[in-house]
mmCIF file of C-alpha atoms in Angstrom:
data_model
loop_
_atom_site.group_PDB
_atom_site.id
_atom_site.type_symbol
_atom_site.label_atom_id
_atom_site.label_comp_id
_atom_site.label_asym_id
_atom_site.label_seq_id
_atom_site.Cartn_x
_atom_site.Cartn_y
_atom_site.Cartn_z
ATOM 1 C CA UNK H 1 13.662 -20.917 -13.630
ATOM 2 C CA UNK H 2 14.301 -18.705 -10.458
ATOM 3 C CA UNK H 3 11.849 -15.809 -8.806
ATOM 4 C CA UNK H 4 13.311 -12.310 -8.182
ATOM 5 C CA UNK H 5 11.828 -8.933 -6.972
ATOM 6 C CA UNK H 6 13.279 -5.627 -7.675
ATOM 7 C CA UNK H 7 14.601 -2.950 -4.632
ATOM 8 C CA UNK H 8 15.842 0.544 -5.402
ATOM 9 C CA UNK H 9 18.765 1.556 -4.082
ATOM 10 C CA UNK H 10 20.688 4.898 -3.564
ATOM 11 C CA UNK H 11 23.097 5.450 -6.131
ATOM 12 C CA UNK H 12 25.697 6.498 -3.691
ATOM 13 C CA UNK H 13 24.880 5.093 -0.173
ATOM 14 C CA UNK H 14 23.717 1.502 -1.438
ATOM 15 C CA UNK H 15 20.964 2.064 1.346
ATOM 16 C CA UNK H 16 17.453 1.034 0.454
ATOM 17 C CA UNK H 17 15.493 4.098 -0.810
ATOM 18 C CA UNK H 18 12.508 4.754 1.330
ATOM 19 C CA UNK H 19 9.799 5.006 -1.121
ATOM 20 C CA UNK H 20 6.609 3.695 -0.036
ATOM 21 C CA UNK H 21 8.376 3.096 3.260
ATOM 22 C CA UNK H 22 7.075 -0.040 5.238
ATOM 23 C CA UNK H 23 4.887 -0.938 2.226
ATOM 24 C CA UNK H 24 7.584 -2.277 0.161
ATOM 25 C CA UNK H 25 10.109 -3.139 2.646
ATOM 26 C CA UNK H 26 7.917 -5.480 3.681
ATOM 27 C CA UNK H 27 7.330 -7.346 0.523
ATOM 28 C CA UNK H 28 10.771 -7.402 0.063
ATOM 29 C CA UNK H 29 11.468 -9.415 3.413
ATOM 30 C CA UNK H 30 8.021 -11.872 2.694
ATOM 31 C CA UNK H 31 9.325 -12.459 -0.863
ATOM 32 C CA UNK H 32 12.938 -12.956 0.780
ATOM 33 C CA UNK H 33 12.157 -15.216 2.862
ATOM 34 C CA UNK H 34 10.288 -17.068 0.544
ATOM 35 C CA UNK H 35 13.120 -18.092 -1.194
ATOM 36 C CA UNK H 36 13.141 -15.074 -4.532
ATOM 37 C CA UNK H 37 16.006 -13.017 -4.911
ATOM 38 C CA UNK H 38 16.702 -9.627 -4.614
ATOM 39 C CA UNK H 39 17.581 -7.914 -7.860
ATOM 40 C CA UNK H 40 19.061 -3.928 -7.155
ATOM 41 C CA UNK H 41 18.316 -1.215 -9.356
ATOM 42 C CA UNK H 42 20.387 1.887 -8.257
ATOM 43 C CA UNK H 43 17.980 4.998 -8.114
ATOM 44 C CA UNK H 44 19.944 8.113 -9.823
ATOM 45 C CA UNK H 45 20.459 11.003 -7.269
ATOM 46 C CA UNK H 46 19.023 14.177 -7.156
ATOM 47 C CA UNK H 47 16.102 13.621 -10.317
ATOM 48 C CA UNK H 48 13.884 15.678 -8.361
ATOM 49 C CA UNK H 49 15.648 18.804 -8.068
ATOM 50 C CA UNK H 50 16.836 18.460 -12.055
ATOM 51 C CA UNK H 51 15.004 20.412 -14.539
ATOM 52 C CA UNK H 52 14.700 20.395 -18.338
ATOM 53 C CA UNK H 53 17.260 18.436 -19.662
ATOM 54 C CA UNK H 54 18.435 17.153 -16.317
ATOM 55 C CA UNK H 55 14.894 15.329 -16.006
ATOM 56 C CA UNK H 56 15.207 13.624 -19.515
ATOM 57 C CA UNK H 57 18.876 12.807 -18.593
ATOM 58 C CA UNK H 58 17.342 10.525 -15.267
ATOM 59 C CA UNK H 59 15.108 9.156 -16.953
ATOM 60 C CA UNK H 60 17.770 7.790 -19.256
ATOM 61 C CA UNK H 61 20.340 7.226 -16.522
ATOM 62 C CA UNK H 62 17.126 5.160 -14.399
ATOM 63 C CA UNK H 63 16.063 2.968 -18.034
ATOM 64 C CA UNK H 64 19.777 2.192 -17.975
ATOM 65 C CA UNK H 65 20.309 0.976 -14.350
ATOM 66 C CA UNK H 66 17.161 -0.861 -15.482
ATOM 67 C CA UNK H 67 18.737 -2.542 -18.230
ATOM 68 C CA UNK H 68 21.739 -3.179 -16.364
ATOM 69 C CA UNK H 69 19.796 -5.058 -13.827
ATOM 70 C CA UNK H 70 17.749 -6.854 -15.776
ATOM 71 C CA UNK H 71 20.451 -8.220 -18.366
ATOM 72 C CA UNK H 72 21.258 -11.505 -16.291
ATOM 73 C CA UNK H 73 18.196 -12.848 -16.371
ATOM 74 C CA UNK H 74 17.007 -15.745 -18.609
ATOM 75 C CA UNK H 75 14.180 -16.944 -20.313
ATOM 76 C CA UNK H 76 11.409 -18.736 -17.727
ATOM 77 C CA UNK H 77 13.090 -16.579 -14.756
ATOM 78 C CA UNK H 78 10.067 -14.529 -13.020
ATOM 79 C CA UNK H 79 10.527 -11.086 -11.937
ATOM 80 C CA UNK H 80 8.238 -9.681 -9.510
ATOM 81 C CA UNK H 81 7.733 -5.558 -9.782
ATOM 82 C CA UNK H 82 6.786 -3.393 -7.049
ATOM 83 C CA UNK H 83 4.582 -0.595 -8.864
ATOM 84 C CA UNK H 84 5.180 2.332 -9.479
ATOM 85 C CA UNK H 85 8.712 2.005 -9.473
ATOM 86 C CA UNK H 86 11.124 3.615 -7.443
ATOM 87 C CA UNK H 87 13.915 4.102 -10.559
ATOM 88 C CA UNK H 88 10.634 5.288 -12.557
ATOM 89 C CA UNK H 89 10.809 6.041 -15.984
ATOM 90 C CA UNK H 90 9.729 7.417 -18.934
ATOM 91 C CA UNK H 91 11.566 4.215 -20.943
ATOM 92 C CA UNK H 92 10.049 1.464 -18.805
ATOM 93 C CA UNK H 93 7.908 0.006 -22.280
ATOM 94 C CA UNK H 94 11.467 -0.559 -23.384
ATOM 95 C CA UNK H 95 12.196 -2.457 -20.022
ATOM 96 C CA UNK H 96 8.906 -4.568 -20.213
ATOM 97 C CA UNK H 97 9.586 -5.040 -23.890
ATOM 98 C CA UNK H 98 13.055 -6.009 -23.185
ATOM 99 C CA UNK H 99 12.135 -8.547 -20.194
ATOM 100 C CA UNK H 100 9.356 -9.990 -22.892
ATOM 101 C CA UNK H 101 12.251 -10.599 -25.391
ATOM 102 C CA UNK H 102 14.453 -12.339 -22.674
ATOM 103 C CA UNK H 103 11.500 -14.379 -21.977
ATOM 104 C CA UNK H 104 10.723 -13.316 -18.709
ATOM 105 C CA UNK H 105 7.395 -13.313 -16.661
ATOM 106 C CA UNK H 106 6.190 -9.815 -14.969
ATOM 107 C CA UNK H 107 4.520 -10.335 -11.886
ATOM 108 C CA UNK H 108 3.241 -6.596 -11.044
ATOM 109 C CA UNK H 109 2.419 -5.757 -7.706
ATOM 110 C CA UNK H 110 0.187 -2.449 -6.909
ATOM 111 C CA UNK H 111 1.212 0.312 -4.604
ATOM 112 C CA UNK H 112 -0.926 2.834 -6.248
ATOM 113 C CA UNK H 113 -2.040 3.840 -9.419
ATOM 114 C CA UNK H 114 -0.766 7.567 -10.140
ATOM 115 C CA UNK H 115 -3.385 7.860 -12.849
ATOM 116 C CA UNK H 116 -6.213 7.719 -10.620
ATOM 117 C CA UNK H 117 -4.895 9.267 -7.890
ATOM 118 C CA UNK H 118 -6.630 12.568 -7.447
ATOM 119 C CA UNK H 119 -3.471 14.919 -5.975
ATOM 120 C CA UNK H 120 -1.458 13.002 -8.208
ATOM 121 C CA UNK H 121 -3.969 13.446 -11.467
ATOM 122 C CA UNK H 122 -4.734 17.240 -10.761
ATOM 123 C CA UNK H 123 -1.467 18.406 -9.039
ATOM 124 C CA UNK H 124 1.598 17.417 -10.935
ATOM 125 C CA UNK H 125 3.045 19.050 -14.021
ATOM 126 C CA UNK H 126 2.180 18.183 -17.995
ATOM 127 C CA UNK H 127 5.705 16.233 -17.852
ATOM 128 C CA UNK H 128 4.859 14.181 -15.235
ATOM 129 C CA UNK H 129 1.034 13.379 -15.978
ATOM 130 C CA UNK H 130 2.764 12.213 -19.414
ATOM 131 C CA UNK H 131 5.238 10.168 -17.816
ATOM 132 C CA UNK H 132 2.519 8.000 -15.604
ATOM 133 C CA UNK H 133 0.377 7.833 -18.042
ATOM 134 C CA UNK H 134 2.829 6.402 -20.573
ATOM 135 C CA UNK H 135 5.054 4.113 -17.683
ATOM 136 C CA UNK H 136 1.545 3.124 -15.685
ATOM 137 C CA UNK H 137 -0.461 2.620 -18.752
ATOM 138 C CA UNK H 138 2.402 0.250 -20.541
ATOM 139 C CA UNK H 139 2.997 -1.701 -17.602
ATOM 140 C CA UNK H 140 0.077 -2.454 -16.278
ATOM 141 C CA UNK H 141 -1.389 -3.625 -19.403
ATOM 142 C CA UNK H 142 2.036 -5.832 -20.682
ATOM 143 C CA UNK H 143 2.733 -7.041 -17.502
ATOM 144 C CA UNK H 144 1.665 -11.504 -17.649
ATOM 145 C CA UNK H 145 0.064 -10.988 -14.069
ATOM 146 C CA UNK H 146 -0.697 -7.929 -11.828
ATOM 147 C CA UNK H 147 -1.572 -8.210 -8.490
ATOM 148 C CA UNK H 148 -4.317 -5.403 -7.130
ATOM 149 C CA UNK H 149 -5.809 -4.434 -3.727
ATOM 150 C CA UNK H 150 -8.620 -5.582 -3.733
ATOM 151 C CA UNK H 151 -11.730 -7.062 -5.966
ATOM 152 C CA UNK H 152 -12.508 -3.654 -7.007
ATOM 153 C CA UNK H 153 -9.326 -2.680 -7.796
ATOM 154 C CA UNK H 154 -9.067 -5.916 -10.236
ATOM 155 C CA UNK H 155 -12.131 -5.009 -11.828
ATOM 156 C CA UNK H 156 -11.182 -1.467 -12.856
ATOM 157 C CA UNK H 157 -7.781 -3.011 -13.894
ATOM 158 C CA UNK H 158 -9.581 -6.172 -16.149
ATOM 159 C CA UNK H 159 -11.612 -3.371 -17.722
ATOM 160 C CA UNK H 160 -9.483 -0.840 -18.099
ATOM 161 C CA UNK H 161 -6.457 -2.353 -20.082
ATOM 162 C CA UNK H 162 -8.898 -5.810 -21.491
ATOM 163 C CA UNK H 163 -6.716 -8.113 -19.657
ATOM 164 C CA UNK H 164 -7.342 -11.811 -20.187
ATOM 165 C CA UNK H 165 -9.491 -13.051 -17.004
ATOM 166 C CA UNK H 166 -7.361 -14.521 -14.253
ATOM 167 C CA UNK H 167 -4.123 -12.510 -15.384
ATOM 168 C CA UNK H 168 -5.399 -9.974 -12.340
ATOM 169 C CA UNK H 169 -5.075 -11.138 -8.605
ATOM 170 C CA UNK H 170 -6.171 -9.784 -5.887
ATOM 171 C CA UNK H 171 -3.790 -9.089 -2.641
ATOM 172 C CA UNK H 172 -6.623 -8.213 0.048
ATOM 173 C CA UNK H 173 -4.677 -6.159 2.051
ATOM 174 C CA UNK H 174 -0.889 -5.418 2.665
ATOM 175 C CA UNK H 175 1.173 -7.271 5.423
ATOM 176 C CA UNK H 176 2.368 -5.236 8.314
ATOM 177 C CA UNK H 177 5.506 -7.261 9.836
ATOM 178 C CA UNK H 178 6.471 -6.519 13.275
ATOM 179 C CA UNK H 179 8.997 -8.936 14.929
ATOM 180 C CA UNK H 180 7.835 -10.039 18.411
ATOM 181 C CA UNK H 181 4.762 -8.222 18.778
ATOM 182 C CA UNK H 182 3.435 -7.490 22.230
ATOM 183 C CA UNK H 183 1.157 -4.520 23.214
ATOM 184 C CA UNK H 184 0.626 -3.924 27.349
ATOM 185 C CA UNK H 185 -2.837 -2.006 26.564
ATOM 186 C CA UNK H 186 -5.532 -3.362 25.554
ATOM 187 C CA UNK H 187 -8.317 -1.512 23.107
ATOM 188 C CA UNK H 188 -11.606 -1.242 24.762
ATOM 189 C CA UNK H 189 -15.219 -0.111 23.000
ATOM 190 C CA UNK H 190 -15.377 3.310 25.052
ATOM 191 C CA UNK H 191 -11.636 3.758 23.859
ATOM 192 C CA UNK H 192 -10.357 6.948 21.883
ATOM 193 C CA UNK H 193 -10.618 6.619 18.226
ATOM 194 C CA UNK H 194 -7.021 6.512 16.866
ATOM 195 C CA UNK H 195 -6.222 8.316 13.574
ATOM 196 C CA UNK H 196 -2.605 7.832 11.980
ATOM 197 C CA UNK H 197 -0.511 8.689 9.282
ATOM 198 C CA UNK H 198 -0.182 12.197 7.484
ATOM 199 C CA UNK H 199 -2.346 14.649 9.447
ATOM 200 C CA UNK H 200 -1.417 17.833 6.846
ATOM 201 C CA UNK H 201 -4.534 20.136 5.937
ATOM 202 C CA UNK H 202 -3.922 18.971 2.811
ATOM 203 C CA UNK H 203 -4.259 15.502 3.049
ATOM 204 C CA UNK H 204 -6.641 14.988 5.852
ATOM 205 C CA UNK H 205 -8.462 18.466 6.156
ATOM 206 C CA UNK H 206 -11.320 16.554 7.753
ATOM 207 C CA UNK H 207 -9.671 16.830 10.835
ATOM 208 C CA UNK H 208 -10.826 20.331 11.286
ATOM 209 C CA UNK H 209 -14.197 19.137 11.310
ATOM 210 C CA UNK H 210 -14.059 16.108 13.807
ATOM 211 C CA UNK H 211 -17.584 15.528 15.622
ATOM 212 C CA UNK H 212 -17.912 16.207 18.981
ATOM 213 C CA UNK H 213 -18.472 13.935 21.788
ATOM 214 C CA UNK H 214 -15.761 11.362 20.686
ATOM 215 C CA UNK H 215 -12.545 11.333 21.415
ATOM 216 C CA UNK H 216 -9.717 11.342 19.043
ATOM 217 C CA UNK H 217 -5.769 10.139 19.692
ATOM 218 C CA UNK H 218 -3.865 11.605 16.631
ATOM 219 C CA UNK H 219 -0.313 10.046 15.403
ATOM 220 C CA UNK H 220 1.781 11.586 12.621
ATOM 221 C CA UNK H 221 3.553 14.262 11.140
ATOM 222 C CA UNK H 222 1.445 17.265 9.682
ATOM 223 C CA UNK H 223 -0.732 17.930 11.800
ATOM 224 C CA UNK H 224 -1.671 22.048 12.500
ATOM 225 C CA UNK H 225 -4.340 21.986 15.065
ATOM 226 C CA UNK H 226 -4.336 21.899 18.803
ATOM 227 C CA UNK H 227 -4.931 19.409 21.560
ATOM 228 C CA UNK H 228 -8.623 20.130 22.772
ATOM 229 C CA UNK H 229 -11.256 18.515 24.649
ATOM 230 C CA UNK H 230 -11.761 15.654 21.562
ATOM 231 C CA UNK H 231 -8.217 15.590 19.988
ATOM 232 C CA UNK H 232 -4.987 14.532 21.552
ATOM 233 C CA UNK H 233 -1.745 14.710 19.626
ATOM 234 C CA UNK H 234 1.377 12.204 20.834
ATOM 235 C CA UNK H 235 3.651 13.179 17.725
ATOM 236 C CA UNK H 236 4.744 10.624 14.780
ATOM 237 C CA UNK H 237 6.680 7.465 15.891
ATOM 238 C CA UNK H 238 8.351 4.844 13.475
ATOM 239 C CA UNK H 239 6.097 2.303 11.751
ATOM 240 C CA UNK H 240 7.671 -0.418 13.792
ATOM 241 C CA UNK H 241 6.768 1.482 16.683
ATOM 242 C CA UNK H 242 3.602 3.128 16.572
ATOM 243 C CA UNK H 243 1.370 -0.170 16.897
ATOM 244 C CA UNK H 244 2.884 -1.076 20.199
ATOM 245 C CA UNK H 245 2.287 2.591 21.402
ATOM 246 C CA UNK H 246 -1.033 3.686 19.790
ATOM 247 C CA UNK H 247 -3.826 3.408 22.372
ATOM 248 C CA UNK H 248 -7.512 3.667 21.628
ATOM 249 C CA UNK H 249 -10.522 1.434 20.717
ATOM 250 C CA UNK H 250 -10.571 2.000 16.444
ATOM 251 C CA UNK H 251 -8.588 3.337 14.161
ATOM 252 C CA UNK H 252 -10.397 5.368 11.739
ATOM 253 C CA UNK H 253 -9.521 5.057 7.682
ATOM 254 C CA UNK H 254 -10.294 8.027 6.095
ATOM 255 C CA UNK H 255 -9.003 11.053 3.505
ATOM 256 C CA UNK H 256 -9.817 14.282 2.236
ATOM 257 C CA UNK H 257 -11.235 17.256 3.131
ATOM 258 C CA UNK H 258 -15.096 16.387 4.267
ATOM 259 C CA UNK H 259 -16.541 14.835 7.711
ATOM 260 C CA UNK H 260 -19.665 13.677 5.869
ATOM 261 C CA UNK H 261 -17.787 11.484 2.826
ATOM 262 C CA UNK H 262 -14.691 10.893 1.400
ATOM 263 C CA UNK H 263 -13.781 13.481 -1.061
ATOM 264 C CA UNK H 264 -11.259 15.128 -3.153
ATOM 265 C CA UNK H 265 -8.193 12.975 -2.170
ATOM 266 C CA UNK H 266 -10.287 10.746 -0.038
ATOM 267 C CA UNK H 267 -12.010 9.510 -3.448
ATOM 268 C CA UNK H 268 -9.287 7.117 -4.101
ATOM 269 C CA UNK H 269 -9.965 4.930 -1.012
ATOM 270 C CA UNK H 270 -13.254 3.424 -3.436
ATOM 271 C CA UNK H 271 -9.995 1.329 -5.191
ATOM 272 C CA UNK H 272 -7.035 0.996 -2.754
ATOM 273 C CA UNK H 273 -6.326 -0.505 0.366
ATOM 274 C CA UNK H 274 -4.564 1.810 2.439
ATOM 275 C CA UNK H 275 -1.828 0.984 4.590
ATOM 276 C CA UNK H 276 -2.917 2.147 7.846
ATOM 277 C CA UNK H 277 -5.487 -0.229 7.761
ATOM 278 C CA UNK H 278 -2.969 -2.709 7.976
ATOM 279 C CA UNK H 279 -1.292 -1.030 10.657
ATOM 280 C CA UNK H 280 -4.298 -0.628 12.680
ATOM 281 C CA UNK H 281 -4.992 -4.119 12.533
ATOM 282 C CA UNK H 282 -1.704 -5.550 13.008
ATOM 283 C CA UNK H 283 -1.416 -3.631 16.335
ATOM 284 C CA UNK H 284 -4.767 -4.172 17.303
ATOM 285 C CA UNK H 285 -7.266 -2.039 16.539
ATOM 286 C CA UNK H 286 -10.899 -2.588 15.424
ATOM 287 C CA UNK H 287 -11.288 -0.471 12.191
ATOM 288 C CA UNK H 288 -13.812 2.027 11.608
ATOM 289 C CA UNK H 289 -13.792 3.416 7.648
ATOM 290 C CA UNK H 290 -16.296 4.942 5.087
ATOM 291 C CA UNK H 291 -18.706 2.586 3.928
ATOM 292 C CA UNK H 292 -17.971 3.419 0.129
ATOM 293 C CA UNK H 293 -14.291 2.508 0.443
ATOM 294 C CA UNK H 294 -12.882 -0.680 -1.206
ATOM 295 C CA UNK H 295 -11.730 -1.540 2.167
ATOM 296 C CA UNK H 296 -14.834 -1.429 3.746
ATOM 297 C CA UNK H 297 -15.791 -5.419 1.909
ATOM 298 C CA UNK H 298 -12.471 -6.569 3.860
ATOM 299 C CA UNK H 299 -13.363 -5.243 6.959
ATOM 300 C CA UNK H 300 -17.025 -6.564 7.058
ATOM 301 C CA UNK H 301 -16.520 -9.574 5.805
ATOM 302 C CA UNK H 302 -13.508 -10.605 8.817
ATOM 303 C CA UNK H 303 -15.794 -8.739 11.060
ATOM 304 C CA UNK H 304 -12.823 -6.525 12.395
ATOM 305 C CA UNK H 305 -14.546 -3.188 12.239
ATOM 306 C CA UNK H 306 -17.479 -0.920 11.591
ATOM 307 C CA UNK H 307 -18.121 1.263 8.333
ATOM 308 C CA UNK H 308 -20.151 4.699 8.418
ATOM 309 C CA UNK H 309 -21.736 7.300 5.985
ATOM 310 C CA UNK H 310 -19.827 9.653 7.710
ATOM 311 C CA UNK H 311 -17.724 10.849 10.980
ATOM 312 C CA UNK H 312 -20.850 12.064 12.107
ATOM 313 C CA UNK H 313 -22.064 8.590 12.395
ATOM 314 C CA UNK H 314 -19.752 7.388 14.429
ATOM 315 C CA UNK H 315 -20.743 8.473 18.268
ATOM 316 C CA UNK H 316 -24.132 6.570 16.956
ATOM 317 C CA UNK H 317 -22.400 3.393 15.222
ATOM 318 C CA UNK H 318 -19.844 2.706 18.147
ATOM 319 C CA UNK H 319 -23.012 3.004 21.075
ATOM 320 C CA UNK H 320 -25.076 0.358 19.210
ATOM 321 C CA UNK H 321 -21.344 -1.572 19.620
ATOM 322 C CA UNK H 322 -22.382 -4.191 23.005
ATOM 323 C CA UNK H 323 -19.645 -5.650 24.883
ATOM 324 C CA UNK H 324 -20.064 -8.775 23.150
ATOM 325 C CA UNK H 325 -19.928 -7.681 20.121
ATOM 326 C CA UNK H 326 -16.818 -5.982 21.061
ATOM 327 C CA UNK H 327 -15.307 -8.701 22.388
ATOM 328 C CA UNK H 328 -15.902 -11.192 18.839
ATOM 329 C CA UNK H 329 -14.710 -7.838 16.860
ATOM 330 C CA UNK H 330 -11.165 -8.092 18.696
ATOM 331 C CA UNK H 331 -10.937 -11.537 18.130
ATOM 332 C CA UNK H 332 -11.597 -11.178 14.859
ATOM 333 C CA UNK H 333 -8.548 -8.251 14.908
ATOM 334 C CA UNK H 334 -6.890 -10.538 16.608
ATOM 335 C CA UNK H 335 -6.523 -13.433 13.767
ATOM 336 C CA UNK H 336 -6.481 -10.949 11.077
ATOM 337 C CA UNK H 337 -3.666 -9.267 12.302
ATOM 338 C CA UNK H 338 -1.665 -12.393 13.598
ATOM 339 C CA UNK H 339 -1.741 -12.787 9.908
ATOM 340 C CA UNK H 340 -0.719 -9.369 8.631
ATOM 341 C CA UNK H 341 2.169 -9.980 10.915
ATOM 342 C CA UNK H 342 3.639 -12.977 9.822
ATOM 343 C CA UNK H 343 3.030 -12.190 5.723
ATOM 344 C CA UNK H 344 0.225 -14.269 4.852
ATOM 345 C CA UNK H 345 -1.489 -12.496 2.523
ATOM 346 C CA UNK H 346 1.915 -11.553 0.345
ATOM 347 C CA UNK H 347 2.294 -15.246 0.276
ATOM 348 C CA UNK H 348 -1.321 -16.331 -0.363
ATOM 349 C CA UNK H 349 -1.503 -13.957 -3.436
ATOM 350 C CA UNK H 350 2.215 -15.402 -4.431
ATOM 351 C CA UNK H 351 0.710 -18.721 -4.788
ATOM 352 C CA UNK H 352 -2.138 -17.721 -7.133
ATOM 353 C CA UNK H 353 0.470 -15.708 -9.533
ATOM 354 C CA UNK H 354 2.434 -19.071 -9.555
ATOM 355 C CA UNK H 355 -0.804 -21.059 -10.290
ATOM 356 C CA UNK H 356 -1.678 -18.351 -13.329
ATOM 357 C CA UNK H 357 1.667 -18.628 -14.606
ATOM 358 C CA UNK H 358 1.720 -22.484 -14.613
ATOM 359 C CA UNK H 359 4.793 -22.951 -12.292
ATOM 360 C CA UNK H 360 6.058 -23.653 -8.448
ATOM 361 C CA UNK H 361 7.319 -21.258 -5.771
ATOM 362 C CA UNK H 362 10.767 -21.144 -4.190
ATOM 363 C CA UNK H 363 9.075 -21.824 -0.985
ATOM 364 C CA UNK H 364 5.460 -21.996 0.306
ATOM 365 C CA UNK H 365 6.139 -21.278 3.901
ATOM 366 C CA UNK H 366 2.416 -20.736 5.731
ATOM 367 C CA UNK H 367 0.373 -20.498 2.945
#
């Protein structure tokens, strides 16, 4: 019996496709370095700019790098999915069904779930709703253990597709590795309030209704406004980078287009963890987020934040904040994102899959 996990690759450069970005690359060094190997599945070139035919003919030329990658496995091997995948396609029931007949175990870990997802649900053509539908639906139901978020996120999944109870674990929140972390600045309680990651209209069309009186450091790439009084932009830095560089006293999780809740796009944060929490964390940063989000249970229960109604709340929520409190909050940040930097939570939800599934793990390094 040996573990693997799946990477896609570029069909011609053999260079790791960035899809999902630090997300995955991370759980393919935790999972690494845990002892599972890495099992390639070339990504065809150029599916996105294909139409008619072309499309069908990747999603052909993706199921067969599938079955090409898959064919050397043997029965009791365990492969470990990163979901959705990067060679996506239409003909991944005939991948899980031809894994099942090898013998193989699925482990499938969550990125997102296109389905639910509302730009995904409402913007992308009949083909493609069809296609995540039919590849999320499949897999996520077939595969012997998925691994969610969150609690929330399990529940929806247990109910949804009437898995068997304990087939559904629950990561927490994602990792965020960075080798030899240092940061010269501390965060302070009458610090800016950091937002990062994409700052398009589109995405985050909050931020042309920020309150007043607070002050806002903004990191990424979108982003259409001005500096002002309450906003100051420093441009978009690698992921490695931007928690050593990011100063402020919170970084704020939250989507869509409203101030007063999370809306439109922002609706999805009620299942997923998003990354930037992780990021905020691992560099640092007490977290401030929308009470409704899935996120929000995390980040109450490790005291390493504050949740609000709305943006509007914050000037309020962060003056009731005493130094003291402040002070416990960072420590708090401080632990939780020792551990988001060295993998523990891949490796804690590794080791229930392996307890589900009966079996050992290459390695149980820190867990």
């Amino acid at each position: 019996m040996s573990w693997y996990f799946t990477t896609g690759y570029d069909e011609a450069a053999e260079s790791k496709v960035n899809a999902g970005g630090k997300a995955r690359q991370d759980i393919c060094a935790i999972l690494s370095d845990m002892g599972m190997s890495e099992l390639r599945v070339k990504v065809p070139l150029g599916r996105g700019s294909r139409g008619g035919l072309g499309k069908i003919q990747g999603h052909w030329e993706a199921y067969e790098r599938w079955v090409s990658a898959v064919g050397g496995l043997r029965q009791g091997d365990i492969l470990v999915v990163q979901f959705p995948a990067t060679a996506h396609t239409l003909l991944f029931p005939r991948v899980m069904n031809q894994l099942a007949a090898l013998g193989v175990k699925v482990v499938l870990l969550i990125h997102d779930l296109d389905s639910l997802r509302p730009v995904v649900s409402t913007d992308g053509s009949l083909f493609s709703k069809i296609r995540v539908d039919r590849e999320e639906d499949y897999a996520v139901a077939h595969a012997d253990v998925v691994i969610a978020h969150n609690p929330k996120m399990a529940n929806l999944i247990t109910q949804k597709y009437c898995r068997k109870p304990g087939t559904v674990v629950s990561l927490g929140i994602f990792d965020y590795l960075i080798p030899h972390f240092c940061k010269d600045l501390e965060s302070s309680n009458d610090g800016a309030v950091v937002i990062a990651g994409n700052l398009s209209p589109r995405k985050a069309g909050y931020l042309s209704a920020l309150p007043q009186g607070v002050h806002f450091n903004l990191y990424g790439l979108g982003f259409e406004g001005n500096d002002s009084d309450d906003i100051s932009y420093y441009g978009a830095f690698p992921p490695e980078v931007l928690p050593r560089v990011m100063t402020g006293g919170y970084g704020l999780v939250w989507d869509g287009d409203s101030p007063s809740t999370c809306s439109g796009a922002g609706a999805y944060l009620r299942i997923n963890d998003p990354h930037k929490t992780s990021l905020y964390l691992a560099g640092g940063l007490p977290v401030i987020t929308w009470k409704d989000a899935a996120i929000a249970d995390f980040i109450q229960t490790e005291g390493c934040g504050i949740v609000v109604a709305g943006l509007e709340d914050i000037q309020d929520s962060l003056a009731a904040v005493s130094k003291e409190q402040y002070d416990q909050m960072s420590a708090n940040v401080a632990h939780v994102g020792a551990r988001l930097r060295d993998g523990f939570y891949t490796r804690q939800a590794m080791t229930n899959v392996a307890a589900r599934l009966g079996t050992d793990l290459p390695s149980d390094k820190n867990v």
